[in-house]
PDB file of C-alpha atoms and ligand atoms in Angstrom:
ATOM      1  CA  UNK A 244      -9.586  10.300-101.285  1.00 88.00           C
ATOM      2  CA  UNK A 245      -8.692   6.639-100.287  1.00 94.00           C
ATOM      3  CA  UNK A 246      -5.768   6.209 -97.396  1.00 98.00           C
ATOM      4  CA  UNK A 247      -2.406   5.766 -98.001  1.00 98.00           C
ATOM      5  CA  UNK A 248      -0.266   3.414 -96.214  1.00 98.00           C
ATOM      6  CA  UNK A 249       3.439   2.768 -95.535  1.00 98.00           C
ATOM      7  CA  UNK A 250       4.652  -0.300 -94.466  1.00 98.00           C
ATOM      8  CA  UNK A 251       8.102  -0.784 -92.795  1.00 98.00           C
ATOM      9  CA  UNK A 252       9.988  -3.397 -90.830  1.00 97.00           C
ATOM     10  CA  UNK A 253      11.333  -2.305 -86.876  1.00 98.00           C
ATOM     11  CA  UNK A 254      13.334  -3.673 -84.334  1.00 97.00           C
ATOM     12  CA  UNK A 255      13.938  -7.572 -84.802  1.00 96.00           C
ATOM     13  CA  UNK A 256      10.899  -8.608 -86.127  1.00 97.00           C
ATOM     14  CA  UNK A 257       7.729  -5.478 -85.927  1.00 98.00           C
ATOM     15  CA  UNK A 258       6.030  -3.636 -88.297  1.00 98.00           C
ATOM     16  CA  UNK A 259       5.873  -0.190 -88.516  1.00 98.00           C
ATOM     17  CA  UNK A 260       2.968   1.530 -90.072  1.00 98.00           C
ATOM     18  CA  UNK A 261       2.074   4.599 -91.299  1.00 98.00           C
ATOM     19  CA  UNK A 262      -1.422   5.971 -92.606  1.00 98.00           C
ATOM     20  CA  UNK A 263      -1.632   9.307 -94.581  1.00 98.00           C
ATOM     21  CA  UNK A 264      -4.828  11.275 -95.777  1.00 98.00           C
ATOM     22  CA  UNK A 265      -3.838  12.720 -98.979  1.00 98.00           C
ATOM     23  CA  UNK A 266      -6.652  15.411 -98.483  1.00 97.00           C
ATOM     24  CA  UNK A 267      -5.901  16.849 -95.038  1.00 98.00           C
ATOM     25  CA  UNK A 268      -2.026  15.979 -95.194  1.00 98.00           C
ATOM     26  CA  UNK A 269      -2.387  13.918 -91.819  1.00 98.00           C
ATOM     27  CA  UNK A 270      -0.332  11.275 -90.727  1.00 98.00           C
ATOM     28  CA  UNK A 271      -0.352   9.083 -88.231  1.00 99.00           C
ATOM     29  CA  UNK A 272       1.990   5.757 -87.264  1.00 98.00           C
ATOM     30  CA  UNK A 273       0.424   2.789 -86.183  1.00 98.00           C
ATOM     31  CA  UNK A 274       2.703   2.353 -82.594  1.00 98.00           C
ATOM     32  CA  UNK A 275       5.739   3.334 -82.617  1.00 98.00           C
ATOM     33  CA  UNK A 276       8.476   0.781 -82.229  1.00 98.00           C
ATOM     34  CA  UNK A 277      11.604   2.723 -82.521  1.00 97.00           C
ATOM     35  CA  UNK A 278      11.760   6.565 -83.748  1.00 98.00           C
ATOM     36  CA  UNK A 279      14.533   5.719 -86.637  1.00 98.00           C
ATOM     37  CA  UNK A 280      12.604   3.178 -89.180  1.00 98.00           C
ATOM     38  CA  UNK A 281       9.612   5.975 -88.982  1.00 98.00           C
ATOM     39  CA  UNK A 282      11.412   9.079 -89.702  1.00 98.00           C
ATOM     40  CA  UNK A 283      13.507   7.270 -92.394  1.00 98.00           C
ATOM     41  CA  UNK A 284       9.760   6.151 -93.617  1.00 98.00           C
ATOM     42  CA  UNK A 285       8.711  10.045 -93.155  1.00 98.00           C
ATOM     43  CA  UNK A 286      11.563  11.427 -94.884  1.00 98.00           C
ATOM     44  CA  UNK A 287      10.789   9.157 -98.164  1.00 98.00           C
ATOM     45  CA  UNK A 288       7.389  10.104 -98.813  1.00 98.00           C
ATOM     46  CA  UNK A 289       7.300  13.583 -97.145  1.00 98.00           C
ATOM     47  CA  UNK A 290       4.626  12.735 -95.117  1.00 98.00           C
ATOM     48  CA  UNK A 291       4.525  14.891 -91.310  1.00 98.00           C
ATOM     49  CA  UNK A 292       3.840  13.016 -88.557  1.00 98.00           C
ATOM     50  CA  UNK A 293       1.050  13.786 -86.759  1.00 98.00           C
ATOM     51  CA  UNK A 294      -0.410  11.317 -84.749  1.00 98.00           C
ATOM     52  CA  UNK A 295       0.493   7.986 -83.405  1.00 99.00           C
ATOM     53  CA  UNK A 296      -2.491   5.579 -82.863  1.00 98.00           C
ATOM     54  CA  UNK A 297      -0.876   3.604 -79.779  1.00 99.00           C
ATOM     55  CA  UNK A 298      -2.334  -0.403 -79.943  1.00 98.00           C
ATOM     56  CA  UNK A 299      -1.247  -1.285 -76.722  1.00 98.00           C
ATOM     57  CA  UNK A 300       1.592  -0.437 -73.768  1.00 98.00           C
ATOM     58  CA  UNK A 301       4.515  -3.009 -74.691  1.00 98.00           C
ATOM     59  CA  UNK A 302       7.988  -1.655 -75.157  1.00 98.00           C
ATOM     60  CA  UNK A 303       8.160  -2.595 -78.796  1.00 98.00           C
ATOM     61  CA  UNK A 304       5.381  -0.951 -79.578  1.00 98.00           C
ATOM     62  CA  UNK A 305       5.666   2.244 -77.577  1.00 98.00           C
ATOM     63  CA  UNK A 306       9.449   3.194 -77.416  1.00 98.00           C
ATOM     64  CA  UNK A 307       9.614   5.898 -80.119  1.00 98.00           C
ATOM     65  CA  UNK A 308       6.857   7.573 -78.661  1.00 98.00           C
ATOM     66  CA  UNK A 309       8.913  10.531 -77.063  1.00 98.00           C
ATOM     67  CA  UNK A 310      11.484  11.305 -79.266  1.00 98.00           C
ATOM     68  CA  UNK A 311       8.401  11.165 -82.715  1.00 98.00           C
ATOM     69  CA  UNK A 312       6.265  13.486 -79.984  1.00 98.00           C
ATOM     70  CA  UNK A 313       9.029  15.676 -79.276  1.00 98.00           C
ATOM     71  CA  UNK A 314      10.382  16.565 -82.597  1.00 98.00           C
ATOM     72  CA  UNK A 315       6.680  16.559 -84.684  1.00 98.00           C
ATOM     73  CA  UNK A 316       4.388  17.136 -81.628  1.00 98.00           C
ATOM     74  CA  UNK A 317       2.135  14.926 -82.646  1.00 98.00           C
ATOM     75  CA  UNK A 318      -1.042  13.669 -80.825  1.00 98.00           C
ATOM     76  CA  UNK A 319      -0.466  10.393 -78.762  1.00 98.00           C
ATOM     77  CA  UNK A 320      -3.849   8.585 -79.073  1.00 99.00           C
ATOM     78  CA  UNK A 321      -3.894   5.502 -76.764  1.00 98.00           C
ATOM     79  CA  UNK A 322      -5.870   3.058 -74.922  1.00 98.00           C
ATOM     80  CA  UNK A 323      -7.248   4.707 -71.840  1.00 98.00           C
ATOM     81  CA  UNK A 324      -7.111   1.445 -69.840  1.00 97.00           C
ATOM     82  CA  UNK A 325      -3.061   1.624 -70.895  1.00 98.00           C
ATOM     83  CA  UNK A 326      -2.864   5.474 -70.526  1.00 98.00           C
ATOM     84  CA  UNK A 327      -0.741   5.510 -67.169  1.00 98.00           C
ATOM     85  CA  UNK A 328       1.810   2.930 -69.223  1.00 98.00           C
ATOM     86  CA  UNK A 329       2.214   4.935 -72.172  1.00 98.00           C
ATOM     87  CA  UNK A 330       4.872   8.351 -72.385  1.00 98.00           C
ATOM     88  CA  UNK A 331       3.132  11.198 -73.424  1.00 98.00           C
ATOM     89  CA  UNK A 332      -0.402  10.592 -73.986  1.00 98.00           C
ATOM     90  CA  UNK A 333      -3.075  13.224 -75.295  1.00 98.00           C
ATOM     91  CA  UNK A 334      -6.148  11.885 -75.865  1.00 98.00           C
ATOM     92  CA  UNK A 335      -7.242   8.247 -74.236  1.00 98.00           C
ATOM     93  CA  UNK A 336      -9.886   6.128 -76.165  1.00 98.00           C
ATOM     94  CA  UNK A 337     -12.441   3.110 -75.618  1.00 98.00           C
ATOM     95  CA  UNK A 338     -14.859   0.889 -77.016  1.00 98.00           C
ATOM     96  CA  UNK A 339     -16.955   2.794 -79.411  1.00 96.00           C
ATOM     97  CA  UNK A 340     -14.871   5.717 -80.031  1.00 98.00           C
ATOM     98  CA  UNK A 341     -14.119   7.336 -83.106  1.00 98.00           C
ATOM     99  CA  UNK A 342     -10.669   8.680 -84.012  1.00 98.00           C
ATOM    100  CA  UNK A 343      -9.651  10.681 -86.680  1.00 98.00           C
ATOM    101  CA  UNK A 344      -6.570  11.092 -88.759  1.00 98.00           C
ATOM    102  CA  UNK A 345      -7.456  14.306 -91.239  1.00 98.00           C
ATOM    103  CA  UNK A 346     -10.353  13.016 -92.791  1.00 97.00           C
ATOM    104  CA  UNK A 347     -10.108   9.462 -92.212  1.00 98.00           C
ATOM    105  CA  UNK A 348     -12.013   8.008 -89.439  1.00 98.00           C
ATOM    106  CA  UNK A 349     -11.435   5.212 -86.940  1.00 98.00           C
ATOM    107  CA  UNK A 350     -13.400   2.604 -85.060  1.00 98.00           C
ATOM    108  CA  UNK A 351     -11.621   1.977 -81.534  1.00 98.00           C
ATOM    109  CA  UNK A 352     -12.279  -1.497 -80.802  1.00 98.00           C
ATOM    110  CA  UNK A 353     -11.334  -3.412 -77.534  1.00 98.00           C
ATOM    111  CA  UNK A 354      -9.450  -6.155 -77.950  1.00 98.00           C
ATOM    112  CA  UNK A 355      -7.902  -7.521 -74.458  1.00 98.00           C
ATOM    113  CA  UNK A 356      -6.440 -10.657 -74.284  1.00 98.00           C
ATOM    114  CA  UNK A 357      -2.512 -10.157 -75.260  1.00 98.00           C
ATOM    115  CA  UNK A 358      -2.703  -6.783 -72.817  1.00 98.00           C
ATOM    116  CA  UNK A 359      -5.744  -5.957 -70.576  1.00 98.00           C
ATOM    117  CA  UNK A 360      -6.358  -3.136 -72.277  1.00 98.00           C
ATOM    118  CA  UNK A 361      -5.239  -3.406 -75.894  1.00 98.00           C
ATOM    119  CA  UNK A 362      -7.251  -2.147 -78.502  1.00 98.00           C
ATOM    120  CA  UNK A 363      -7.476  -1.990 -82.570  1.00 99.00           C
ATOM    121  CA  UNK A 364      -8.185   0.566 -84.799  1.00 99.00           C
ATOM    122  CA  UNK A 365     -10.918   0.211 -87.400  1.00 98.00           C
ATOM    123  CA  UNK A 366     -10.475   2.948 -90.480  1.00 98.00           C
ATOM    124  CA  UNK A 367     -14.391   1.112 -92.167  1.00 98.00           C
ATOM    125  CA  UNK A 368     -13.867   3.705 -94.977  1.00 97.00           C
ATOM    126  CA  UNK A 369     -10.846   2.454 -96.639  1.00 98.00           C
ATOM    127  CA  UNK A 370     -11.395  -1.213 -95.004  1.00 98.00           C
ATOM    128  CA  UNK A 371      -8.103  -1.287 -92.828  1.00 98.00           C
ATOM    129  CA  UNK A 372      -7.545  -2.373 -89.344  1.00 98.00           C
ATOM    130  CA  UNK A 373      -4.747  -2.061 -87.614  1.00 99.00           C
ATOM    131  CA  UNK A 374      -5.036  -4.558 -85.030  1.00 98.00           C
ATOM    132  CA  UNK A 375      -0.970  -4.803 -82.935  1.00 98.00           C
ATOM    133  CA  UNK A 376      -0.479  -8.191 -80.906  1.00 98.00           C
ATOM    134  CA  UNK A 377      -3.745  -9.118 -80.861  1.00 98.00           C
ATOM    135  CA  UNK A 378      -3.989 -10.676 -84.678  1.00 98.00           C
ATOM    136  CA  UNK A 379      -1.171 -12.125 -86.555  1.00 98.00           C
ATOM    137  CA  UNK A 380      -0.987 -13.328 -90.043  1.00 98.00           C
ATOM    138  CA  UNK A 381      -1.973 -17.360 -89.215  1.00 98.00           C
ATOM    139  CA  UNK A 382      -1.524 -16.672 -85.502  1.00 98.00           C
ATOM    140  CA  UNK A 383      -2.431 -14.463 -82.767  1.00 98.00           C
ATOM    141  CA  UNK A 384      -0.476 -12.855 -79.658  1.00 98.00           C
ATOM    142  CA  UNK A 385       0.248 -14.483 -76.860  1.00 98.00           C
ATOM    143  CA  UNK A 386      -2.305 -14.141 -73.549  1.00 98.00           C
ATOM    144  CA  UNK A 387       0.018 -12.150 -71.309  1.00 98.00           C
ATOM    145  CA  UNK A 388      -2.577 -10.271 -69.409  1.00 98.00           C
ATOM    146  CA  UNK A 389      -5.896 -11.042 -70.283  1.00 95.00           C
ATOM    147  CA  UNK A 390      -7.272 -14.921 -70.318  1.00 97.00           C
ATOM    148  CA  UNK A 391      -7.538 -17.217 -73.536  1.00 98.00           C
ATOM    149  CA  UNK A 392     -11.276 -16.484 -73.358  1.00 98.00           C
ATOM    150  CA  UNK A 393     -11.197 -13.122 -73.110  1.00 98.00           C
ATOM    151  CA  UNK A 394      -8.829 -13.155 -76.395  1.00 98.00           C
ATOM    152  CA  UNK A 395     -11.106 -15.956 -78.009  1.00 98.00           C
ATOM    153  CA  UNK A 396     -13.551 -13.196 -77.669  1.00 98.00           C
ATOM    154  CA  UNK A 397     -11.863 -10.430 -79.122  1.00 98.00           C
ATOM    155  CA  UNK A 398     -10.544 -12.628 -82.063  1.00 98.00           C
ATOM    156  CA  UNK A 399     -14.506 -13.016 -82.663  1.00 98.00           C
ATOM    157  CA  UNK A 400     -14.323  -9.086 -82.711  1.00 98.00           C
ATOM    158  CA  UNK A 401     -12.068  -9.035 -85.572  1.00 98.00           C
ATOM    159  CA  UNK A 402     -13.395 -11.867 -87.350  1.00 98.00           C
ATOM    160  CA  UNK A 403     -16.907  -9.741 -87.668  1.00 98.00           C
ATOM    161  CA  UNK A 404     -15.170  -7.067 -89.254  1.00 98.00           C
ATOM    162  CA  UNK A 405     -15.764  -6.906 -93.378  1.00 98.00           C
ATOM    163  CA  UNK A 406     -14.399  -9.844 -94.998  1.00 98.00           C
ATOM    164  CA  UNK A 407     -12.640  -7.583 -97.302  1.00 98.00           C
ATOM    165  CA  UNK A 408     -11.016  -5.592 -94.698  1.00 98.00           C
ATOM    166  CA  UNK A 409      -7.078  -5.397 -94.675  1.00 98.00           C
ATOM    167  CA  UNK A 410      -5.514  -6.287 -91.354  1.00 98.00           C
ATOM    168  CA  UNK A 411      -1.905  -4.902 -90.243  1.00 98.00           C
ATOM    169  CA  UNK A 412      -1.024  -6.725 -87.497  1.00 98.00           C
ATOM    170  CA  UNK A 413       2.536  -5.539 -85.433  1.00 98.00           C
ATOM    171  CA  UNK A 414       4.684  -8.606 -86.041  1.00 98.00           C
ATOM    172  CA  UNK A 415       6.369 -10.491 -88.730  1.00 98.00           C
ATOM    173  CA  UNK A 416       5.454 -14.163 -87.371  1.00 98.00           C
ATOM    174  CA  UNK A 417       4.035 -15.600 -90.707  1.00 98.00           C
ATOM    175  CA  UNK A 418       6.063 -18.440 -91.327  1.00 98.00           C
ATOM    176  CA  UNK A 419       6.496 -19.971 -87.746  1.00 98.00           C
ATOM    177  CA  UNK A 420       2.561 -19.201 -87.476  1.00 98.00           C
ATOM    178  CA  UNK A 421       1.954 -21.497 -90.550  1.00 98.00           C
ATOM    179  CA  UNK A 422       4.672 -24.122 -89.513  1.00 98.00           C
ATOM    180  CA  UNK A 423       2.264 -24.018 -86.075  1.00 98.00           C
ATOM    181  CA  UNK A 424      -0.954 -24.030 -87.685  1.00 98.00           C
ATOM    182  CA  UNK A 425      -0.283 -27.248 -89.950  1.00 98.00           C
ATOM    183  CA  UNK A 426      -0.150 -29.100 -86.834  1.00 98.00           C
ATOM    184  CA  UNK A 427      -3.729 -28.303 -86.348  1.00 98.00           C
ATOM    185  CA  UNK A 428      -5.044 -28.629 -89.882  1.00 98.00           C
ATOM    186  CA  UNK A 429      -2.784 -30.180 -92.049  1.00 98.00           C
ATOM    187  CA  UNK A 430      -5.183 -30.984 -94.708  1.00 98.00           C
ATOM    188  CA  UNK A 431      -6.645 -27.285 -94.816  1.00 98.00           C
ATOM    189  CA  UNK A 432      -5.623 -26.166 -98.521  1.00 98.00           C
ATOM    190  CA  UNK A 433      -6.273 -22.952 -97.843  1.00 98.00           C
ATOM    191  CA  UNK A 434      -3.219 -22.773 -95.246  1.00 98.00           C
ATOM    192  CA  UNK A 435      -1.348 -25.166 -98.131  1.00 98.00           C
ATOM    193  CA  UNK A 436      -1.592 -21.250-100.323  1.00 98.00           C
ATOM    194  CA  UNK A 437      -0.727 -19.149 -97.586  1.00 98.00           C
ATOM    195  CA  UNK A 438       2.494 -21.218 -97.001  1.00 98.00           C
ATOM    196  CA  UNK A 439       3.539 -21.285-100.172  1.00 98.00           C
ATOM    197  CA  UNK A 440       2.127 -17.146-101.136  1.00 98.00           C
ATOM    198  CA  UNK A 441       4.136 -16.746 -97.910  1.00 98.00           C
ATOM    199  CA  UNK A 442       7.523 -18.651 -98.551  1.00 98.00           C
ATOM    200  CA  UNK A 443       7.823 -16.480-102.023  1.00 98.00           C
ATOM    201  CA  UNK A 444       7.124 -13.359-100.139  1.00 98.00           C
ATOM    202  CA  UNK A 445       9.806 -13.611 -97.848  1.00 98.00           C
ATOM    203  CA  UNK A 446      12.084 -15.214-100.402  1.00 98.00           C
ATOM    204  CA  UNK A 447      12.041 -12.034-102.953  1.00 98.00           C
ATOM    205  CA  UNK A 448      11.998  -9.966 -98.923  1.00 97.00           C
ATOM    206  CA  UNK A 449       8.746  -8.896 -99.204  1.00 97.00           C
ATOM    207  CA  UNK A 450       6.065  -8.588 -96.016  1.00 98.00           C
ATOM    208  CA  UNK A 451       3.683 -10.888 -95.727  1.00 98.00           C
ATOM    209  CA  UNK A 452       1.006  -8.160 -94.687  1.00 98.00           C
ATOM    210  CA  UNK A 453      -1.608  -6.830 -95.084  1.00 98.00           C
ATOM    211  CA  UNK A 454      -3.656  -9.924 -94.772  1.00 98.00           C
ATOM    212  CA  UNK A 455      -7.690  -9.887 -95.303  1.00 98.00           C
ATOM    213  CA  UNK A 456     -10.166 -10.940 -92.863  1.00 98.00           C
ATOM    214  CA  UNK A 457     -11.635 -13.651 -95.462  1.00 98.00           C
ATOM    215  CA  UNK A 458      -8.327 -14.782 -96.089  1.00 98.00           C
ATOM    216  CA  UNK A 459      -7.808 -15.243 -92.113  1.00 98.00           C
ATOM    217  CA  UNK A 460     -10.886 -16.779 -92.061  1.00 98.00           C
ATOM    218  CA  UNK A 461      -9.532 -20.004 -93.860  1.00 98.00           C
ATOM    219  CA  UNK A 462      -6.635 -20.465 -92.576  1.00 98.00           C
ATOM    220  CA  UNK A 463      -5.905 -18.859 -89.324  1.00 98.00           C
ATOM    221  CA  UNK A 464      -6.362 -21.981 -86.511  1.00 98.00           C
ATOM    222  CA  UNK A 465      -6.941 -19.414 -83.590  1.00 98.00           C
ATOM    223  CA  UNK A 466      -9.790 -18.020 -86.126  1.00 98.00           C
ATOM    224  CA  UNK A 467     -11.613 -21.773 -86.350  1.00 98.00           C
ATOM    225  CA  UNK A 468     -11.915 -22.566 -82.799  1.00 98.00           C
ATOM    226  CA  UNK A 469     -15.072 -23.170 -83.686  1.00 98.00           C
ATOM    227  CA  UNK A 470     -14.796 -24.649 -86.596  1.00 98.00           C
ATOM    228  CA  UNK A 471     -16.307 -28.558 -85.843  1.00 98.00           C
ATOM    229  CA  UNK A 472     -13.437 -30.014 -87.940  1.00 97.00           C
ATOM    230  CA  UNK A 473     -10.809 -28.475 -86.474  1.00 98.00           C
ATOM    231  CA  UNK A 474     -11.921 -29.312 -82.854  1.00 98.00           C
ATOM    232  CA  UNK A 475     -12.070 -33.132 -84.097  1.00 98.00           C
ATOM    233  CA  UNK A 476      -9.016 -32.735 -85.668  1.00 97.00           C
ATOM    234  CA  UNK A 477      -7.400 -32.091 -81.489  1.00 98.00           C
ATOM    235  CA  UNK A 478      -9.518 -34.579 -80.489  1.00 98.00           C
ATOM    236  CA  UNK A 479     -11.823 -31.740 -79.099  1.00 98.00           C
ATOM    237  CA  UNK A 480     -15.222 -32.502 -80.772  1.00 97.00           C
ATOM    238  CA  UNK A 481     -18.239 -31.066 -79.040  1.00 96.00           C
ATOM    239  CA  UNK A 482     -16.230 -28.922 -76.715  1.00 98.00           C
ATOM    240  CA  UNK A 483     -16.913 -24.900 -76.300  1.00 98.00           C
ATOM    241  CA  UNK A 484     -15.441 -22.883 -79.461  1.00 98.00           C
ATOM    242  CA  UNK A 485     -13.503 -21.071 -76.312  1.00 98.00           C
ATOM    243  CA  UNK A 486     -11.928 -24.060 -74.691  1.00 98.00           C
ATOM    244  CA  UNK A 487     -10.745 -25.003 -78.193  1.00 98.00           C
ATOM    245  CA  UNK A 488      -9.181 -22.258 -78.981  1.00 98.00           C
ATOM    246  CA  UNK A 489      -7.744 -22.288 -74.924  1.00 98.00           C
ATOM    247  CA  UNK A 490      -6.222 -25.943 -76.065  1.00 98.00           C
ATOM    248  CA  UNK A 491      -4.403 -23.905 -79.950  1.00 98.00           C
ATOM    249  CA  UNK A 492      -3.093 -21.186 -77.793  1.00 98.00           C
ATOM    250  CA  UNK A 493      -1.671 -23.928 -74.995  1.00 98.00           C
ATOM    251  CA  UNK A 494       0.058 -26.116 -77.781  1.00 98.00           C
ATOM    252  CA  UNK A 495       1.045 -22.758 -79.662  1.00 98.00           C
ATOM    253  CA  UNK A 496       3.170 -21.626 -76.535  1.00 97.00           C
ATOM    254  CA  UNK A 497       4.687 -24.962 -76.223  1.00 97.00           C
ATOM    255  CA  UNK A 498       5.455 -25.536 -80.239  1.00 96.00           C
TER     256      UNK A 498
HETATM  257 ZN1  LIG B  44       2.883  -6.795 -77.374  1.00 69.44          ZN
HETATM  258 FE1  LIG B  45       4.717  -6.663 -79.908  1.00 69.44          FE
END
């Protein structure tokens, strides 16, 4: 039976997620921002928490962890380079790993950049991918730990994954992203769509995730690094795909 998901907004500006297998009963929340938003989400569609697939140690993304894990005792899944950051930990994953929710498996991809050790999680089966700060709709998370090439390099990561593959990123960042990005490309018509697809989203206050890989693909500047057009376009042409995207991320933190 395909996955179910619940979407939710938390905090100022994060998403909370949650992912339910219909067949087992298992749920699990993608981070957990604050404990309110998800039990409000797990009270309306009677889904038990029982797992929470941690992305990465940041405050916002880990501060309902102890009061979800003390009232559901759930199963804290989390990076293992992260563990010692995270409260209440039970089973630390890397690279390669597989992690299951009921009967829905995940892919545990590395992806450090934003943190040293963040990670995403890859469900291939139901073509989701729940990929934190690392991947933004248009945008990506800032380099706070890791360097811009070590987050060029995980962006490559996701960009591999199946065009078709729904991304749930942990922000809401869509229209400052696009604002950003047509500095970079403003002739890309493909961006042109996502601004206005976006700008009626949030007008009727609807999210502007889940986003597709393909869709990314177009339109996302920190995706086309190495696309020869947009290098030109910074007056970059010729340069390495990695110091192009170290030049989007630079201008990004100063937009
Ligand atoms: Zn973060
Ligand atoms: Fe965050």
């Amino acid at each position: 039976m395909p996955a179910e998901t619940r979407l939710f907004r938390c905090l100022s500006d994060n998403y909370g997620v949650l992912l339910h297998d219909p067949e087992s009963g298992a749920t699990a929340a993608i981070d957990a921002p604050e404990a309110g938003p998800i039990e409000a989400a797990l009270k309306e569609t009677g889904w038990k928490l029982t797992d929470i697939l941690v992305t990465h140690h940041h405050a916002d993304h880990t501060g309902g962890i102890q009061a979800l894990k003390d009232k559901y005792k759930c199963r804290v899944v989390a990076p293992a380079a992260e563990a010692d950051k995270i409260p209440g930990v039970d089973l630390t994953v890397r690279e390669g790993d597989k992690v299951t929710v009921g009967k829905l498996t995940a892919n545990v991809i590395e992806t450090p950049g934003h943190t040293s050790g963040h990670i995403a999680y890859w469900f291939h089966g139901d073509k989701l991918a729940f990929v934190g700060d690392t991947l933004f709709a248009i945008g990506c998370g800032r380099v706070i730990e890791g360097t811009p090439g070590m987050m060029w390099r995980s962006l490559l990561k996701l960009r591999d994954l199946p065009d078709d593959t729904k991304i749930y990123c942990g922000h809401e960042y869509t229209a400052a992203n696009i604002k950003f990005a047509k500095t970079i490309e403003p002739d890309n018509k493909a961006l042109a769509a996502r601004e206005a697809q976006t700008a009626q989203q949030l007008a009727k206050g609807e999210p502007t995730i889940p986003v597709t890989i393909g869709e990314e693909k177009l339109a996302n500047p920190f995706l086309r690094a190495d696309v020869p057009e947009v290098a030109a376009g910074i007056g970059m042409a010729g340069k390495e795909p990695s110091q192009v995207f170290t030049e989007i991320r630079a201008r990004k933190n100063k937009f």
